[in-house]
Amino acid sequence: MTDTPTKARDYSETLFLPKTDFPMRAGLPQKEPEILKRWRSLDLYGRLRAAGKGRPRFILHDGPPYANGNIHIGHALNKILKDVVTKSQQMLGFDSNYVPGWDCHGLPIEWKIEEENYRAKGKPKPDLSDPVALVEFRKECRAFAEHWIDVQREEFERLGVVGDWAHPYTTMDFYAEAQIARELMKFAANGTLYRGSKPVMWSVVEKTALAEAEVEYEDYTSDTVWVKFPITGTLARAGEGARDLRDSSTIIWTTTPWTIPGNRAVSYSARIEYAVFEVTDAPEGNWAKKGDKFVLAKKLAIDVMRQARVLAYRELRELSPDELWPLTCSHPLHGFADNYAFDVPLLKADHVTDDVGTGFVHTAPGHGREDFDVWTANARELAAQGINTTIPYTVDADGRFTEQAPGFTGKRVLTDKGEKGDANDAVIKALIDAGMLIARGRLKHQYPHSWRSKKPVIFRNTPQWFIAMDRPIALLSGSTRHGATLRQLAFAAIKATRWVPEQGERRINGMIESKPDWVISRQRAWGVPITVFVKEKTDGSVEILDDPEVNARVIEAFEREGADAWYAPGARERFLGKLGNEGWQKVDDILDVWFDSGSTHAFVLEDPAHFPALAHIKRQADGGDEVVMYLEGSDQHRGWFQSSLLESCGTRGRAPFDVVLTHGFVLDENGYKMSKSLGNVTAPQDVIKQSGADILRMWVCAADYADDLRIGPETLKTTSDTYRRLRNTLRWMLGNLAHFETADRVAVAHMPELERLMLHRLSELDALVREAYGAFDYKRIFAALNAFMTVDLSAFYFDIRRDALYCDPYTSVKRKASLTVLDHLFCCTAIWLAPMLCFTAEEAWLAHDPEATSVHLEAFPTVPASWRDDVLAEKWRKLRNLRRVVTGALELERAAKRIGPSLEAAPIVYVADPDLFGIAAETDLAELCITSEATLVEGEGPATAFRLDDVVGVAVEPRLAEGRKCARSWKISPAVGSDPQYPDVTPRDAQALREWDAMRKAAE
């Protein structure tokens, strides 16, 4: 007979180890599409609407992206923020409805059609003066936009954005085009729409006027000239003063010599000191000659003389600004081409400075905004003095001089490709020949360029359609306010709006304050037409037809056929009807796309036929509790926010929004703008394919979106690491909750202090999360949850409770209390994270309860106020500090290889503070510090004990635990083997085994 050794028992099967199907490795690129498919199958959007029925509404009105190309990282930032807003407001108790939209008209699509359908195929561009060809071209534009809407819709949905994707709005929908036309007709009716002659930024390449929002400033090298304007006399308004100046010249400096033919005045400042200077020495053949007298700003005289290569000069006398007011000059091209024989008055202006130049500014009212303002402000008085105040059209749409620039007709300022033409050289030569040039040069400076063509633009006088900012509005339908201007109404609306961040209010206020009349016309093909009929007046203005029947016919046609009806053959006669023989002309300019998008509130938020869930909203401004939010990038203060504000104020007397949130731009990790040429572009499609959309969502929510955001490989790596830690925290909770049974819930009053501390932390976080979601402060929420889940939970609570959860007996109150708290912890954190990490939260929620519908149908959990216990929290703050000292001491021991796991230790803890000693005496220090034993001693402890500088009065002496190692829990204790039935475990583990064996036997 031989002795066979007894096989050691496998105690792992007796432990309550975590069990879950929620994987450690996320596999988001594969898992997220499955979740999206599930959302579609259960109609999550429809269920959200049903769940929110009867609640006050929170409507995030979508600023429409442009239907042109794949989405970029800026789109991803914008749409993720919108989705976080929408989901969180739903969970806060609103019916938070998001209807996506698209901007579909405009030049970029025209360009794509011309490039892809014509130039690339060697086909000539259609003749858009032919109505049939024009309508066909517009149909091509529409089809192009429809294609990219489908592409972008799929890309936006892939980000996890929940909205009414089946019924979005687009600015090219027939009902939308009809409403845009209605909105324009309201401006015609209230007297603010007019056709004027005004300099606008004009793209020669694109053949259209540009709004401020379509202009970028880039480096450009300009020709510069210093030009004489000989003083010839004084206007009757000031008598015969300053006769001694008649042999002098004012000098101007300009970077646009081509605008000289359009010059009509010279501007000066009442704040500048001027003087008359005489050239006393100059080189032979110099343009500035000995004896010449120049009127200049005293501060700039030395620079002007240096540029003119003057060797010596002297100041003759100072000149007060009052002496300049009556003066007139002759045009520097006087007599050229037998023309330019008119007086050029000196006009006082605020924009003139003595920073650079000469102290005088050449003023061509057809080629500059300030020039125009100065000229028109003085027009009445100038006309009374016999000066012709008509602003000439010196440059045409192709950038060529017209006949109103005598002697230069046909010369080009810019070519069709945006390159410099021959106009500057021609004007400079004429000035040299006339003896009016004293210096020339070149200057590299910031100059306006089109944001589309990237080519320079020019200011040129054109007939354009405007909405007046300062003309009293004749009638505001539905409002008691009459006679206010659009600017005044906009200021009042800005003040009544909540701006996030607050500096947005200052920014848009400044833009409205300085905004000229709103130019709304474009000379292109793809857009909503300016649906008015006009008759020309002798003064160059037009009469606008005001006929309700004509307007009704236009709107009816647009609703059935779209805006193409305006361009169809016979459209004029069709709409005018019996007025067709009265000389009314159809305007064929289209509306600026900012007017389109600025009108979206009218056909999305106020259209019960197409968007019944959004209609009849009772906003807080009306005494209700419903909210409309606009959310876009900070550049939209000059774009969509502004156009929406002005459109709504001009037609309704107030803003269309209650809250406006702005975010920054996305840069690379080094703070540079992304560019394909630099190779620093981060495409959302690539991030999703490699890491998943939730990584992008975490990046957005963890950042301060009010500032510019940075992204790149290192940023994404850091984000992925953070995500992994949060995911593992959720996974650990899910694994332990596999052993939780609802019937085993423990009442708070019966819970250990550590569990009640965690409930207190939930109470604190509940207040923070609700407040921060309400304030749209997502970085604060993410930082708080990340710290809570990684520090308070994983590194503290889970660390301590792992032993009880795995090893305590089935009947253990501590274990059941911990499971009860874990259930609360999981539900709260999963729901709080859901707006931000929508896929991961959903995956975890369904892993917790496979029968659940969706975490996104949940409200933020109601955390009982009774869970808050600040006294308990203060007590445990002190205990955690004590624990840090123990942990620090054990880390040194581990580094010196004197111990391995902390369960091998039995430290002696010295506490000098009586209050802390009393607290520690009531606490299981070994459990707190995860050691097998711990001894508490009152006093300072020996000098050699371990201490931390920031935890006063606590010292630790490390000691090795004595006894045997428990085969089940691995604690070291002299009590191991005290139960003869289970000789290799502690008494606690023996009891657990006894219960385990009994349950297994009962189950057989």
JSON list of N, CA, C and O in Angstrom, two decimals, residues 35 38-39 734 826 841-855:
[
{"chain": "A", "resi": 35, "resn": "ILE", "atom": "N", "xyz": [-24.15, 48.76, -32.56]},
{"chain": "A", "resi": 35, "resn": "ILE", "atom": "CA", "xyz": [-25.03, 49.55, -31.70]},
{"chain": "A", "resi": 35, "resn": "ILE", "atom": "C", "xyz": [-25.87, 50.50, -32.54]},
{"chain": "A", "resi": 35, "resn": "ILE", "atom": "O", "xyz": [-27.08, 50.67, -32.29]},
{"chain": "A", "resi": 38, "resn": "ARG", "atom": "N", "xyz": [-28.70, 48.66, -34.00]},
{"chain": "A", "resi": 38, "resn": "ARG", "atom": "CA", "xyz": [-29.72, 48.39, -32.99]},
{"chain": "A", "resi": 38, "resn": "ARG", "atom": "C", "xyz": [-30.57, 49.63, -32.75]},
{"chain": "A", "resi": 38, "resn": "ARG", "atom": "O", "xyz": [-31.80, 49.55, -32.62]},
{"chain": "A", "resi": 39, "resn": "TRP", "atom": "N", "xyz": [-29.93, 50.80, -32.67]},
{"chain": "A", "resi": 39, "resn": "TRP", "atom": "CA", "xyz": [-30.67, 52.04, -32.46]},
{"chain": "A", "resi": 39, "resn": "TRP", "atom": "C", "xyz": [-31.67, 52.28, -33.59]},
{"chain": "A", "resi": 39, "resn": "TRP", "atom": "O", "xyz": [-32.79, 52.72, -33.36]},
{"chain": "A", "resi": 734, "resn": "LEU", "atom": "N", "xyz": [-19.26, 45.78, -13.50]},
{"chain": "A", "resi": 734, "resn": "LEU", "atom": "CA", "xyz": [-20.16, 44.81, -14.14]},
{"chain": "A", "resi": 734, "resn": "LEU", "atom": "C", "xyz": [-19.81, 43.39, -13.71]},
{"chain": "A", "resi": 734, "resn": "LEU", "atom": "O", "xyz": [-20.71, 42.57, -13.44]},
{"chain": "A", "resi": 826, "resn": "PHE", "atom": "N", "xyz": [-22.55, 52.01, -10.59]},
{"chain": "A", "resi": 826, "resn": "PHE", "atom": "CA", "xyz": [-22.60, 51.71, -12.01]},
{"chain": "A", "resi": 826, "resn": "PHE", "atom": "C", "xyz": [-23.70, 52.50, -12.70]},
{"chain": "A", "resi": 826, "resn": "PHE", "atom": "O", "xyz": [-23.48, 53.12, -13.76]},
{"chain": "A", "resi": 841, "resn": "ALA", "atom": "N", "xyz": [-21.29, 53.63, -23.04]},
{"chain": "A", "resi": 841, "resn": "ALA", "atom": "CA", "xyz": [-22.33, 53.61, -22.01]},
{"chain": "A", "resi": 841, "resn": "ALA", "atom": "C", "xyz": [-23.47, 52.66, -22.40]},
{"chain": "A", "resi": 841, "resn": "ALA", "atom": "O", "xyz": [-24.00, 51.93, -21.54]},
{"chain": "A", "resi": 842, "resn": "GLU", "atom": "N", "xyz": [-23.82, 52.67, -23.67]},
{"chain": "A", "resi": 842, "resn": "GLU", "atom": "CA", "xyz": [-24.89, 51.77, -24.13]},
{"chain": "A", "resi": 842, "resn": "GLU", "atom": "C", "xyz": [-24.46, 50.31, -24.03]},
{"chain": "A", "resi": 842, "resn": "GLU", "atom": "O", "xyz": [-25.22, 49.45, -23.57]},
{"chain": "A", "resi": 843, "resn": "GLU", "atom": "N", "xyz": [-23.23, 50.03, -24.45]},
{"chain": "A", "resi": 843, "resn": "GLU", "atom": "CA", "xyz": [-22.71, 48.66, -24.37]},
{"chain": "A", "resi": 843, "resn": "GLU", "atom": "C", "xyz": [-22.69, 48.18, -22.93]},
{"chain": "A", "resi": 843, "resn": "GLU", "atom": "O", "xyz": [-23.11, 47.04, -22.63]},
{"chain": "A", "resi": 844, "resn": "ALA", "atom": "N", "xyz": [-22.23, 49.02, -22.02]},
{"chain": "A", "resi": 844, "resn": "ALA", "atom": "CA", "xyz": [-22.18, 48.64, -20.61]},
{"chain": "A", "resi": 844, "resn": "ALA", "atom": "C", "xyz": [-23.58, 48.47, -20.03]},
{"chain": "A", "resi": 844, "resn": "ALA", "atom": "O", "xyz": [-23.83, 47.54, -19.25]},
{"chain": "A", "resi": 845, "resn": "TRP", "atom": "N", "xyz": [-24.49, 49.35, -20.40]},
{"chain": "A", "resi": 845, "resn": "TRP", "atom": "CA", "xyz": [-25.87, 49.27, -19.88]},
{"chain": "A", "resi": 845, "resn": "TRP", "atom": "C", "xyz": [-26.54, 47.97, -20.29]},
{"chain": "A", "resi": 845, "resn": "TRP", "atom": "O", "xyz": [-27.22, 47.33, -19.47]},
{"chain": "A", "resi": 846, "resn": "LEU", "atom": "N", "xyz": [-26.34, 47.58, -21.53]},
{"chain": "A", "resi": 846, "resn": "LEU", "atom": "CA", "xyz": [-26.95, 46.33, -22.00]},
{"chain": "A", "resi": 846, "resn": "LEU", "atom": "C", "xyz": [-26.25, 45.11, -21.42]},
{"chain": "A", "resi": 846, "resn": "LEU", "atom": "O", "xyz": [-26.87, 44.05, -21.25]},
{"chain": "A", "resi": 847, "resn": "ALA", "atom": "N", "xyz": [-24.95, 45.24, -21.12]},
{"chain": "A", "resi": 847, "resn": "ALA", "atom": "CA", "xyz": [-24.25, 44.14, -20.46]},
{"chain": "A", "resi": 847, "resn": "ALA", "atom": "C", "xyz": [-24.79, 43.96, -19.04]},
{"chain": "A", "resi": 847, "resn": "ALA", "atom": "O", "xyz": [-24.88, 42.85, -18.52]},
{"chain": "A", "resi": 848, "resn": "HIS", "atom": "N", "xyz": [-25.19, 45.06, -18.42]},
{"chain": "A", "resi": 848, "resn": "HIS", "atom": "CA", "xyz": [-25.76, 45.02, -17.07]},
{"chain": "A", "resi": 848, "resn": "HIS", "atom": "C", "xyz": [-27.16, 44.46, -17.09]},
{"chain": "A", "resi": 848, "resn": "HIS", "atom": "O", "xyz": [-27.55, 43.68, -16.21]},
{"chain": "A", "resi": 849, "resn": "ASP", "atom": "N", "xyz": [-27.93, 44.85, -18.12]},
{"chain": "A", "resi": 849, "resn": "ASP", "atom": "CA", "xyz": [-29.32, 44.40, -18.22]},
{"chain": "A", "resi": 849, "resn": "ASP", "atom": "C", "xyz": [-29.65, 44.16, -19.70]},
{"chain": "A", "resi": 849, "resn": "ASP", "atom": "O", "xyz": [-30.05, 45.08, -20.41]},
{"chain": "A", "resi": 850, "resn": "PRO", "atom": "N", "xyz": [-29.48, 42.94, -20.17]},
{"chain": "A", "resi": 850, "resn": "PRO", "atom": "CA", "xyz": [-29.73, 42.63, -21.58]},
{"chain": "A", "resi": 850, "resn": "PRO", "atom": "C", "xyz": [-31.15, 42.91, -22.04]},
{"chain": "A", "resi": 850, "resn": "PRO", "atom": "O", "xyz": [-31.41, 43.06, -23.24]},
{"chain": "A", "resi": 851, "resn": "GLU", "atom": "N", "xyz": [-32.08, 43.02, -21.09]},
{"chain": "A", "resi": 851, "resn": "GLU", "atom": "CA", "xyz": [-33.47, 43.29, -21.44]},
{"chain": "A", "resi": 851, "resn": "GLU", "atom": "C", "xyz": [-33.77, 44.78, -21.56]},
{"chain": "A", "resi": 851, "resn": "GLU", "atom": "O", "xyz": [-34.88, 45.18, -21.94]},
{"chain": "A", "resi": 852, "resn": "ALA", "atom": "N", "xyz": [-32.81, 45.62, -21.21]},
{"chain": "A", "resi": 852, "resn": "ALA", "atom": "CA", "xyz": [-33.02, 47.06, -21.27]},
{"chain": "A", "resi": 852, "resn": "ALA", "atom": "C", "xyz": [-33.16, 47.54, -22.70]},
{"chain": "A", "resi": 852, "resn": "ALA", "atom": "O", "xyz": [-32.71, 46.88, -23.64]},
{"chain": "A", "resi": 853, "resn": "THR", "atom": "N", "xyz": [-33.80, 48.68, -22.88]},
{"chain": "A", "resi": 853, "resn": "THR", "atom": "CA", "xyz": [-33.96, 49.25, -24.22]},
{"chain": "A", "resi": 853, "resn": "THR", "atom": "C", "xyz": [-32.74, 50.07, -24.61]},
{"chain": "A", "resi": 853, "resn": "THR", "atom": "O", "xyz": [-32.05, 49.77, -25.57]},
{"chain": "A", "resi": 854, "resn": "SER", "atom": "N", "xyz": [-32.46, 51.11, -23.84]},
{"chain": "A", "resi": 854, "resn": "SER", "atom": "CA", "xyz": [-31.29, 51.94, -24.12]},
{"chain": "A", "resi": 854, "resn": "SER", "atom": "C", "xyz": [-31.00, 52.82, -22.92]},
{"chain": "A", "resi": 854, "resn": "SER", "atom": "O", "xyz": [-31.92, 53.35, -22.28]},
{"chain": "A", "resi": 855, "resn": "VAL", "atom": "N", "xyz": [-29.72, 53.03, -22.64]},
{"chain": "A", "resi": 855, "resn": "VAL", "atom": "CA", "xyz": [-29.34, 53.95, -21.57]},
{"chain": "A", "resi": 855, "resn": "VAL", "atom": "C", "xyz": [-29.78, 55.37, -21.90]},
{"chain": "A", "resi": 855, "resn": "VAL", "atom": "O", "xyz": [-30.02, 56.19, -21.00]}
]
